[in-house]
Structure formats: structure tokens, C-alpha cells
XYZ file of C-alpha atoms in Angstrom:
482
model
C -10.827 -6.936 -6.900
C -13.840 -5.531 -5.071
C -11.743 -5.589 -1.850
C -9.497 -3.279 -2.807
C -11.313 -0.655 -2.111
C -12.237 -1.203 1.281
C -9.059 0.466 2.672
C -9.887 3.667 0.772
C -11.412 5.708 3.456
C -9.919 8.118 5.842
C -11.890 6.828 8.965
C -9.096 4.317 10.006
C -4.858 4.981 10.043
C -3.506 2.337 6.996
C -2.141 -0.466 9.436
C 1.624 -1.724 7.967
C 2.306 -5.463 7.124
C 5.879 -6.234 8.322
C 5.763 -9.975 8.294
C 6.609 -12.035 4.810
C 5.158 -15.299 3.911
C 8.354 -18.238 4.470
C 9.895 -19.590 1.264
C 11.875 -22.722 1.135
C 14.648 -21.448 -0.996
C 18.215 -22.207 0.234
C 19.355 -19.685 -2.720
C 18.438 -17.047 -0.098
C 20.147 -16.439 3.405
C 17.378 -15.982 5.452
C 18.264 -17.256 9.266
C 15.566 -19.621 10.676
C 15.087 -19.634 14.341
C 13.196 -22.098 16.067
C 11.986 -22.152 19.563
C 13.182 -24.481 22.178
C 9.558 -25.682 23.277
C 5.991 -25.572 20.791
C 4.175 -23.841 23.546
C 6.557 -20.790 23.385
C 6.031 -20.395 19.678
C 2.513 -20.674 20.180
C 2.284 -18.189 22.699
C 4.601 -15.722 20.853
C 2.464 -16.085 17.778
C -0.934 -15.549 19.293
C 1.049 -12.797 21.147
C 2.026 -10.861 18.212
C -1.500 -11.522 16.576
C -3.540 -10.380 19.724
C -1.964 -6.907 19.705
C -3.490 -6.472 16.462
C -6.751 -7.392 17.382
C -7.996 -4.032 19.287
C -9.333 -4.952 22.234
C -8.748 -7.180 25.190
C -11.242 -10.108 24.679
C -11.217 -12.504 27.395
C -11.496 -16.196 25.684
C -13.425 -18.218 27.981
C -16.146 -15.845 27.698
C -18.028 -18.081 25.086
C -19.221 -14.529 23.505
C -16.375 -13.371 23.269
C -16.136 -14.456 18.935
C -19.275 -12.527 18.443
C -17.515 -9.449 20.580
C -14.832 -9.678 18.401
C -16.800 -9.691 15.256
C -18.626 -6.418 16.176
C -15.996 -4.351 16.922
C -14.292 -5.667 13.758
C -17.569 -4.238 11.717
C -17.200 -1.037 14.412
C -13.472 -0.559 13.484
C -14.007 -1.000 9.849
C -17.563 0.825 9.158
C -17.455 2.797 6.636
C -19.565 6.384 7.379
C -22.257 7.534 5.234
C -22.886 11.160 4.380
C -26.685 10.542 6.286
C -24.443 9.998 9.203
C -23.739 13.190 9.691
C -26.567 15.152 7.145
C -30.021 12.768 8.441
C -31.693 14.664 5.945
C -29.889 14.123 2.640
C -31.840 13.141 -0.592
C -31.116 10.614 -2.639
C -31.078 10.785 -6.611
C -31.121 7.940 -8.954
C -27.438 7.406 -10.047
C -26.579 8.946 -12.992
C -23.885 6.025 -13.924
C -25.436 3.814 -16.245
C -25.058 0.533 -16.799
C -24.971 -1.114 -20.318
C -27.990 -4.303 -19.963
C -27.083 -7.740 -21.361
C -29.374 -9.339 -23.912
C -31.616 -11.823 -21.600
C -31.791 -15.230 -22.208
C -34.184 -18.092 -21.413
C -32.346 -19.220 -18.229
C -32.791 -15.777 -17.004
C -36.953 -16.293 -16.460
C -36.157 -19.910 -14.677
C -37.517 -18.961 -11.468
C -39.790 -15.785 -12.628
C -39.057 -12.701 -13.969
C -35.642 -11.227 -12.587
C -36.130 -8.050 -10.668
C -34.870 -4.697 -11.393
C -31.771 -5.583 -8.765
C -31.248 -8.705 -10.754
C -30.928 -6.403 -13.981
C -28.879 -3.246 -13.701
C -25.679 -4.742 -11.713
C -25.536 -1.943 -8.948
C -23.910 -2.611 -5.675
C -25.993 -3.694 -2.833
C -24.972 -2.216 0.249
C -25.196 -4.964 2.500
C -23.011 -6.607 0.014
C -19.378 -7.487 2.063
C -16.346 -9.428 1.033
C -14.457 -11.752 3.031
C -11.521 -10.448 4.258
C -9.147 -13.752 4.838
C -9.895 -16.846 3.311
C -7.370 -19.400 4.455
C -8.669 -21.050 8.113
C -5.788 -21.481 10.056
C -5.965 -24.725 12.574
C -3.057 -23.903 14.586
C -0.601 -21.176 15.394
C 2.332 -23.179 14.058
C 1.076 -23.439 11.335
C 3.072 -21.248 7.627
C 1.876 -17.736 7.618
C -0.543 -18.148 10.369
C -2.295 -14.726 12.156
C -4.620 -16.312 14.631
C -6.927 -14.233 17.150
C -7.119 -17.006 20.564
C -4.398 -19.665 21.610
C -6.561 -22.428 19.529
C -6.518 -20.457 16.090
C -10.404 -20.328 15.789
C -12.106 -19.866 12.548
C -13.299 -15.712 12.545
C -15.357 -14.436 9.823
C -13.770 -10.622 9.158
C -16.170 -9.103 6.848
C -15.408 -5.760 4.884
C -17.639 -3.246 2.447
C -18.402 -4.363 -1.525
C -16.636 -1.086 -3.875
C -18.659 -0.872 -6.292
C -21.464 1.894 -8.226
C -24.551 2.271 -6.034
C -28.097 2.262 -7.228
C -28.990 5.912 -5.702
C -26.210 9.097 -5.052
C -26.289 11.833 -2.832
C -24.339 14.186 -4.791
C -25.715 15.947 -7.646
C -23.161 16.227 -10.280
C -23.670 19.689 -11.724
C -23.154 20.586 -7.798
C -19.778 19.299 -7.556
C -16.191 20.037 -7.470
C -13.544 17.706 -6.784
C -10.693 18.026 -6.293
C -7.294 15.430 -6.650
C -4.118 15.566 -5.005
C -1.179 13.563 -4.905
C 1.201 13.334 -1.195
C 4.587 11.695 -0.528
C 7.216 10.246 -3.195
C 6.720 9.144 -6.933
C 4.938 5.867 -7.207
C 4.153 3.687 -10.932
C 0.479 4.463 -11.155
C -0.018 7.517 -9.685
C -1.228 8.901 -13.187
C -3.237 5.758 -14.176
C -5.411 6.594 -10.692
C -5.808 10.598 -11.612
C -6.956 9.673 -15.233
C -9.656 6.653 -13.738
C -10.836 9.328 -11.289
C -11.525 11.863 -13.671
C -12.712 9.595 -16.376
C -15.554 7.823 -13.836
C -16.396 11.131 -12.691
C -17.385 12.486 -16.174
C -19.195 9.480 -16.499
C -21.305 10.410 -13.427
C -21.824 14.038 -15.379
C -19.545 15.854 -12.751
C -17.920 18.585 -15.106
C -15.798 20.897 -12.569
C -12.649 18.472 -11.960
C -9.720 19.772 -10.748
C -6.089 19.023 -9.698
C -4.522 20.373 -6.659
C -0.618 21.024 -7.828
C 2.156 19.838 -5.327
C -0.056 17.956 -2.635
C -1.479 19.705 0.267
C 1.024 22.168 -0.082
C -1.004 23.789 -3.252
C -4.155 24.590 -0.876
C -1.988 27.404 0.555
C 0.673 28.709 -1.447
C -0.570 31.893 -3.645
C 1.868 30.904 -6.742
C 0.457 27.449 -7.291
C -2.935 27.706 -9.703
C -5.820 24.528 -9.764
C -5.031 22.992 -12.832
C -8.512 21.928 -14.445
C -8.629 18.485 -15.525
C -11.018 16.955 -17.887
C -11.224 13.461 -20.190
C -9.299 15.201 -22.788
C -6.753 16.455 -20.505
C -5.876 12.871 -18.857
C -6.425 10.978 -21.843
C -2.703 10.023 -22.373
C -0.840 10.798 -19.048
C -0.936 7.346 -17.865
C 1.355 6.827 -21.045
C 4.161 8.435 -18.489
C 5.947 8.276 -14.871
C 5.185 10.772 -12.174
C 2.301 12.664 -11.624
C 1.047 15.037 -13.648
C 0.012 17.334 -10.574
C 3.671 16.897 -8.886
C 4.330 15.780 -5.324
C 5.144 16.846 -1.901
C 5.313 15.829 1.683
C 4.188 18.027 5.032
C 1.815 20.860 4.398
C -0.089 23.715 6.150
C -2.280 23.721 9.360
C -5.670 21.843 8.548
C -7.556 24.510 9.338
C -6.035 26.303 6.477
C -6.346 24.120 3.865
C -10.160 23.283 5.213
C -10.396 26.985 4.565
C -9.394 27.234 1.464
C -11.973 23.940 -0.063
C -14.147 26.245 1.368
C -13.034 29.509 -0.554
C -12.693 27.348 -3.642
C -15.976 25.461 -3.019
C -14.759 22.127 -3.073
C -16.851 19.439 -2.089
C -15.307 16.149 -3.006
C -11.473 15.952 -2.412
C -9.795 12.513 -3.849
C -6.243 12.319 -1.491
C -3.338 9.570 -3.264
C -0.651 8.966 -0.518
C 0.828 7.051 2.242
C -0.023 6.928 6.068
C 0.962 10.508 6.765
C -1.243 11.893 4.092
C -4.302 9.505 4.850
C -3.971 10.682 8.931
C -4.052 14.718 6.511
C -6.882 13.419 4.640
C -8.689 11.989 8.098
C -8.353 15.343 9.770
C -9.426 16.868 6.543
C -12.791 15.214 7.247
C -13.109 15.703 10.646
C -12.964 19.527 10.484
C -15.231 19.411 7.607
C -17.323 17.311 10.346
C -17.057 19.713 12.594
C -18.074 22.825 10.410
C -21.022 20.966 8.979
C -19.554 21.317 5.649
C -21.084 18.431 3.340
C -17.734 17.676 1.477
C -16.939 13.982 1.137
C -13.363 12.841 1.366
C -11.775 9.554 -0.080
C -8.049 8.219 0.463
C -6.301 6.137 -2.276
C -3.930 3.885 -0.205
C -0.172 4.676 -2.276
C 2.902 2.779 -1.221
C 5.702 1.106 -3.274
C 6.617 -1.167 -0.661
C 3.399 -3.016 -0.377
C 2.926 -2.989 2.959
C -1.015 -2.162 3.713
C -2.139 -4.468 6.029
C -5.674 -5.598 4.538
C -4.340 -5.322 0.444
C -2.949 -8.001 -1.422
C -0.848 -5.737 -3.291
C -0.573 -1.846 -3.546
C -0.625 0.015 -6.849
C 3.097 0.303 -7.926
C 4.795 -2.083 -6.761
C 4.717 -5.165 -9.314
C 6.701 -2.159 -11.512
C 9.087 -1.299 -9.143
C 9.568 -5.324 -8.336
C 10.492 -5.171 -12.591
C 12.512 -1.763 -12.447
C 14.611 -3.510 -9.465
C 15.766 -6.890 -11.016
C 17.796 -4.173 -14.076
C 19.851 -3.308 -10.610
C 20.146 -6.808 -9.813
C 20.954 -8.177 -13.016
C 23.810 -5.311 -13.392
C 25.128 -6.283 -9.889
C 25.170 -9.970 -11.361
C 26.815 -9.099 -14.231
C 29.000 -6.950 -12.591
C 30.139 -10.216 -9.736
C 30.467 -12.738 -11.920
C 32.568 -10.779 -14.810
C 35.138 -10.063 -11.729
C 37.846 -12.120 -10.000
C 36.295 -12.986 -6.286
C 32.930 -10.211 -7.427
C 30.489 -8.860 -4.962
C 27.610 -6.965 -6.289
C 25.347 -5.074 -3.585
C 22.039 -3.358 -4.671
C 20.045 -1.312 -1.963
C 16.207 -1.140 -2.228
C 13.557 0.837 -0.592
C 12.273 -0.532 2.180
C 11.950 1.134 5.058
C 10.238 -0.942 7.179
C 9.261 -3.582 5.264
C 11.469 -6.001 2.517
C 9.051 -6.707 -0.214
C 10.708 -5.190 -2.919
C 13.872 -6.571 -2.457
C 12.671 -9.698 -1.505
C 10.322 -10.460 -4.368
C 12.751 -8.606 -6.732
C 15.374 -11.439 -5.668
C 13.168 -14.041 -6.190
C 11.929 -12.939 -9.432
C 15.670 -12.660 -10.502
C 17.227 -16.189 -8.953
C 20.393 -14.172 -9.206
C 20.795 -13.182 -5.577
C 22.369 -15.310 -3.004
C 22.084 -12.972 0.271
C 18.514 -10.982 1.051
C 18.778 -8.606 3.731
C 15.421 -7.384 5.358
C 14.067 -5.281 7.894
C 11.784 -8.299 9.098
C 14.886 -10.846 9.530
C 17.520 -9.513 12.150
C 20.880 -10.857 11.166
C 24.803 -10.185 11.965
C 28.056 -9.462 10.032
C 30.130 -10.621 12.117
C 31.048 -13.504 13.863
C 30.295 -18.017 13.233
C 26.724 -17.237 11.723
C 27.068 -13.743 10.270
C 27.033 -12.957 6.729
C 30.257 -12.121 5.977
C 31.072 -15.491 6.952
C 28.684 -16.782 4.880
C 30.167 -14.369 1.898
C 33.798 -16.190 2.130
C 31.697 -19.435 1.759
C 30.072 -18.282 -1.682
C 33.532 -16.670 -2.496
C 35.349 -19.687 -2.100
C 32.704 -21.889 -3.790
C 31.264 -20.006 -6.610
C 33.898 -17.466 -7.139
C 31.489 -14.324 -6.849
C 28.199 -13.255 -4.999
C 25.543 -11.030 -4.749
C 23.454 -9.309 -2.144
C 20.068 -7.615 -2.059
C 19.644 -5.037 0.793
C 16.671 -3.214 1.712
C 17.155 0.166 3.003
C 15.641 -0.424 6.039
C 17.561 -3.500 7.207
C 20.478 -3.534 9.782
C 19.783 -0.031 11.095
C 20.893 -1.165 14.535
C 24.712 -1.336 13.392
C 24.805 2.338 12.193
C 25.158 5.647 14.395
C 21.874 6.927 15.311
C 20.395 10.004 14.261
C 17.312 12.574 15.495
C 17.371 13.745 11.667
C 14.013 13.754 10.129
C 12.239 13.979 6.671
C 9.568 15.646 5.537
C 7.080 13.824 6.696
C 8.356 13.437 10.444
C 10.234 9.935 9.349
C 13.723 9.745 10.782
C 16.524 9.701 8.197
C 17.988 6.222 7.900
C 21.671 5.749 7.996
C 23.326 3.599 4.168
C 23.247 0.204 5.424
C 24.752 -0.807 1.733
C 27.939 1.711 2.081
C 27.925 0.183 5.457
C 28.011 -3.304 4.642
C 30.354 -2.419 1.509
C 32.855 -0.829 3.669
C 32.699 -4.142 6.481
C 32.895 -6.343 3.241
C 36.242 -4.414 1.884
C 37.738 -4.740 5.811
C 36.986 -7.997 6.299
C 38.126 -9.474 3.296
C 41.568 -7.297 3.468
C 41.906 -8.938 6.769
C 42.075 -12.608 5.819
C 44.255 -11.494 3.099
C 41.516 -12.688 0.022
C 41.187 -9.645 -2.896
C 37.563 -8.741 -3.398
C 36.074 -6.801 -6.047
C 32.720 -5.128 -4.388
C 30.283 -2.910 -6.767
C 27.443 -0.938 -5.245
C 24.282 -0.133 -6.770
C 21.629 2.076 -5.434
C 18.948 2.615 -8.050
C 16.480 3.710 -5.209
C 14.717 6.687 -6.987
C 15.258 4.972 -10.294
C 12.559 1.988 -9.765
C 9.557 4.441 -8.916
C 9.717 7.156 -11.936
C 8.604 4.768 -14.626
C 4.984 4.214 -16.012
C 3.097 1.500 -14.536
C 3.296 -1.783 -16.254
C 0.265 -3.939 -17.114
C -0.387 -5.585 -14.369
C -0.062 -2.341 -11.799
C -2.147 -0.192 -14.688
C -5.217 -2.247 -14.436
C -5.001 -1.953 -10.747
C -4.858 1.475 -11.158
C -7.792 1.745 -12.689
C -9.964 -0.528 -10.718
C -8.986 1.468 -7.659
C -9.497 4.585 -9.437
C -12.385 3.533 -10.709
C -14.053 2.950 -7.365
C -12.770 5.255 -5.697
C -14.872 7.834 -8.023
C -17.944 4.790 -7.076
C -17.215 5.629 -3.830
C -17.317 9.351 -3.528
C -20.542 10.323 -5.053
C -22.305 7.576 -3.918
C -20.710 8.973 -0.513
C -20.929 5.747 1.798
């Protein structure tokens, strides 16, 4: 769990995962394709991995491992306030740790040190990034860095409370703001935040309403947040301080942290509002202001390259299989039934792929990973007259992403600069209706799209105590300032 927290800082763009791990399960239509010669794959896949890597490295320069490993640790360093204030002090952390009883074991090899004792985080401490060691490119799932898959130690930054701070907590304000759509969790993370902050003794707390968007418009108020305040909002959807996407010029909402004499700003959001929270801190940088800034990685679709999961989306995975089960119901209570249900997904299929595994009720996953055609000897509407004919009804789990290359293109944007993607499940619907009609077989199609429905509930267990590890650490993280 320590690992999580080594994508929460805005020195470094959240990179996207867009590849799944395979599954061997024929329930799902997922087209395999397989190269006509090993070497092709093999170049392909170190390909796709080397553009990932940062820099060229030439690999019969028998450095050029070590090259890679330091601007790996150059990429991902994470700054420290003395980086840019040399002359910051140091005061012994106010979070204290409860001591275990010692025991006889304990004095085996001397007495244990003070280090040994409290549990702090060292900060040489790192955690190993990927754990699996690939021996060839072929191989299930593997990312390799050189043609022959070579073992490379990637080592990132232990989250954790640090033994001395550089924030005093009767100095501070922070400040928390949540960016982009509705995500499970988003209140569990506000109430950790505040909660490890009072624990640190940092009393002025407050909640920026409406994103960035509430550093500059007049009408929105700071709403103060304490203990008591948060105690019971993780008990609900949402967030308690609302959401937005865009917001005004940096320089104007660097202006007004300063006005309000902000010094620690906690930023929940997705790529566009970590890149915010990045130029937050650079124009703090650059005005010598000693504010600290920390980014809480928030997607539903769990696509953050370097996390094993993002907050949110184990719920929305639960919300989504109610659609799927409907569409089910909904197919199989029908003569010749076809239930569709859309899912987000923009760019990546997570949700609707682990949401159709989860329910074993979906016989057709569409994805923005897998390209795949309607029409003609291997398309899926083919493949839908197959399950018609044989099981008498079907059902199909779209993400919203997928097929966007058979729908009319559009220079529409959203909010936050994303262009506007066309229905691919009307679209498919509407082929499905045509088709059918066409070979003269009656089909009964239902469409579901519970999109906004799966990411307005609380957060279940399992996404709740991620929540709070993340913001947990992320309050470790800002006044220890590293």
C-alpha cells in the first residue's frame, strides 16, 4: 500500500495504462491476432515498450541499464521543499506514534535504536515498482525495456510519516479541492486529509467549493472544514465541496492562495487537474512562495500507469454489473433478446471489462484497446446471429470509448479540452435493428446507459480503505513536504 502514494505529486503528467492483462475466457469476444513471424511480435512489443521508456538508450552500450536506472530515479524524484528554500528548519514531527510493549526478542542483537522504535519513514526507504521479471517479450502481459527483456530494478519513494517536518502547524492553511467528474471516494479522501492533518495540530483547514473554479469567483465562500465537520460525509456519494472542470488563468488562482494565505493546497482530480496542480507549483516556484502542493491521482477508469488500482473504481465495477444484470434479465425474458449496456471508458475498458467478468453474464465486450468490426465474416454482428441462433438471446458490454472510428467525427469539446465522443451503443443498437431486419430474424434490442449512475454512490469497502490510505499519506506527505 505504501506505493500508492508515489504517483501523488505534481512534478510528473499521470501516464494512462491502455493495455489489459489477456484472459482465457471464450465467454468473451475478444479477437486474437497473432503475427505471422515471432520476431515481428517481438519487435512490436519492445517497440511499444521503448516509447515509454524516455530516452533513446542505445543497448550495446553495456551502461546503458545503469543509464536507464538514473533517469528513471531523475524522472520520478520527488522535490523537497530544501530544494528550492536551502535554508528551511526542520521540527520534530508532531505526529506521534503509539510504541508497542517490547519484548525479549527485541534486545537480541542490543538495544534497538530510536529508528528501530518510533516506526517513522526513512527517506531512503523505496518500493519496488514491478515485481514480475519478464524473460521474453512474448511472454502474457510482458512490458520489457531492450529486445532480450532484461531484468530492471524501477525503484519509487516509501509514503509514509517522516521523523522531522518543515511545516509548523499553527503556520498553516490548507486548502482541498476537488476537479473533474464524481468519483466513489472522493469524500473518504477529504475526511482522511483533514483528519491526519488535525492529527499533525494543523487547525486552519479549509475546502475550496467547485474546484479551481472557487479560487476566482466572488460568490463561492471557503467552507472551513474540521474533524467534526467530515466526520460522517464519507457515509455519502459526491463531494461535499462539489466539482468542476476548466478554471481561471494560474496566475489568478496563485494570486488568490496568496490573498488567502494558503500554504498547503491538497488537488483530487484527473490528468487535466494534476498538469493545474503542476503549474500551480511552478508559479509558486517562481514567486518564492513556500506553499507545498500535493495531487491525489482520481480516475474511475483505472487507468494510472504506475497504480494497481485507482480509488473508485472497485465501486463503480459493483454499480455496473446492476446494468448488466438488468440487460440480462431484460435478453433472456425476450424472444431472440439483446441487451446492450454502455460504460465509461474513454480510453481505456476496465470497467466494462472487469464488470463483465465479475458478472459471467456478458457474451460480447467491446473495448477501446481491442479494434473490432460489425460487419462482414468476423464482425460482431455475425457473431450476434451465432448466439441468437444458439442460445436464443445475448448480451453486450460496450465501453464508451470503443468503435469511435465508425461514427462521424466531431471538433466538439468538453470542459476540460476532451473531444466529445459520438454513442457507440445507439450506434451499434441501430446496426443491430438493420441488420437483423435484413435477414428477416425479429430481434428484441434494450439499451442501457447507466453512465453517471455507477460514480454517485459511496465508496464500498474495499475502495473506502483505499481512500483512506491515500488520504492518509497524502496529509504524510505534505507537511513533511518531500
Amino acid at each position: 500500500m505504501d506505493a500508492l502514494l508515489h504517483s501523488i505529486t505534481p512534478n510528473f503528467a499521470l501516464p494512462r495504462r491502455d493495455s489489459h492483462p489477456s484472459y482465457g475466457l471464450p465467454g468473451l469476444n475478444s479477437p486474437c491476432r497473432r503475427s505471422n513471424s515471432a520476431h515481428v511480435a517481438k519487435k512490436l512489443l519492445v517497440s511499444a515498450a521503448t516509447e515509454k521508456r524516455g530516452p533513446d538508450l542505445d543497448f550495446n552500450d553495456p551502461d546503458w541499464k545503469s543509464k536507464f536506472q538514473k533517469d528513471f530515479e531523475r524522472r520520478f524524484n520527488i522535490p523537497h521543499i530544501t530544494d528550492i528554500f536551502p535554508d528551511a528548519i526542520s521540527i520534530p514531527s508532531t505526529f506521534c506514534l503509539k510504541m508497542r510493549t517490547p519484548v525479549s526478542e527485541d534486545f537480541a542483537g542490543g538495544y534497538p535504536s530510536d529508528e528501530e522504535w518510533h516506526g517513522y519513514i526513512n527517506n531512503n526507504d523505496r518500493v519496488l515498482l514491478k515485481v514480475i521479471n519478464y524473460t521474453s517479450p512474448t511472454s502474457a502481459g510482458a512490458v520489457c525495456i531492450d529486445p532480450d527483456c532484461t531484468w530492471v530494478e524501477q525503484w519509487v519513494h516509501r509514503a509514509g510519516p517522516r521523523e522531522k517536518i518543515y511545516f509548523r502547524p499553527e503556520e498553516v492553511k490548507a486548502a482541498i479541492l476537488t476537479c473533474g467528474g464524481l468519483c466513489p471516494g472522493l469524500n473518504d479522501v477529504i475526511r482522511q486529509i483533514v483528519v491526519t492533518l488535525e492529527i499533525y495540530g494543523v487547525k486552519k483547514i479549509v475546502g475550496i467549493p467547485f474546484g479551481y473554479r472557487g479560487f476566482s469567483d466572488k460568490e463561492l465562500t471557503e467552507m472551513p472544514l474540521s474533524r467534526k465537520v467530515v466526520q460522517n460525509i464519507h457515509l455519502s456519494g459526491g463531494s461535499l465541496l462539489g466539482v468542476s472542470r476548466g478554471g481561471p488563468p494560474i496566475s489568478e488562482i496563485v494570486d488568490s492562495m496568496e490573498e488567502r494565505g494558503i500554504n498547503m493546497l491538497f488537488v483530487l482530480g484527473g490528468n487535466g487537474t494534476h498538469a493545474g496542480a503542476n503549474a500551480i507549483h511552478n508559479e509558486c516556484r517562481k514567486r518564492q512562495m513556500r506553499v507545498a502542493v500535493v495531487g491525489v491521482p482520481k480516475t474511475i477508469d483505472n487507468d494510472i500507469l504506475l497504480m494497481d488500482k485507482t480509488f473508485g473504481f472497485d465501486t463503480a465495477v459493483e454499480e455496473a454489473q446492476r446494468a448488466i444484470n438488468s440487460a440480462y434479465i431484460e435478453a433472456h425474458s425476450a424472444y431472440h433478446g439483446v441487451g446492450i449496456v454502455k460504460l465509461m471508458g474513454r480510453s481505456s475498458g476496465f470497467i466494462a471489462m472487469h464488470a463483465s467478468l465479475a458478472s459471467g453474464q456478458v457474451d460480447i465486450c467491446l473495448i477501446p484497446e481491442v479494434h473490432f468490426n460489425l460487419h462482414g465474416p468476423h464482425g460482431i454482428l455475425r457473431h450476434l446471429k451465432y448466439l441468437i441462433e444458439t442460445k436464443g438471446s445475448a448480451v453486450i458490454c460496450v465501453a464508451e470509448g470503443a468503435g469511435q472510428d465508425f461514427l462521424q467525427k466531431t471538433n466538439a469539446k468538453d470542459a476540460s479540452g476532451n473531444t466529445v465522443l459520438g454513442d457507440i451503443g445507439v450506434h451499434i443498437q441501430q446496426e443491430i435493428k438493420k441488420k437483423f431486419k435484413g435477414i428477416g430474424i425479429p430481434v428484441d434490442v434494450k439499451y442501457i446507459d447507466p453512465t453517471y449512475m455507477i460514480r454517485c454512490g459511496r465508496a464500498n469497502a474495499s475502495d473506502g480503505i483505499l481512500c483512506t490510505v491515500l488520504g492518509q499519506n497524502a496529509g504524510f506527505y505534505q507537511v513533511i513536504s518531500q
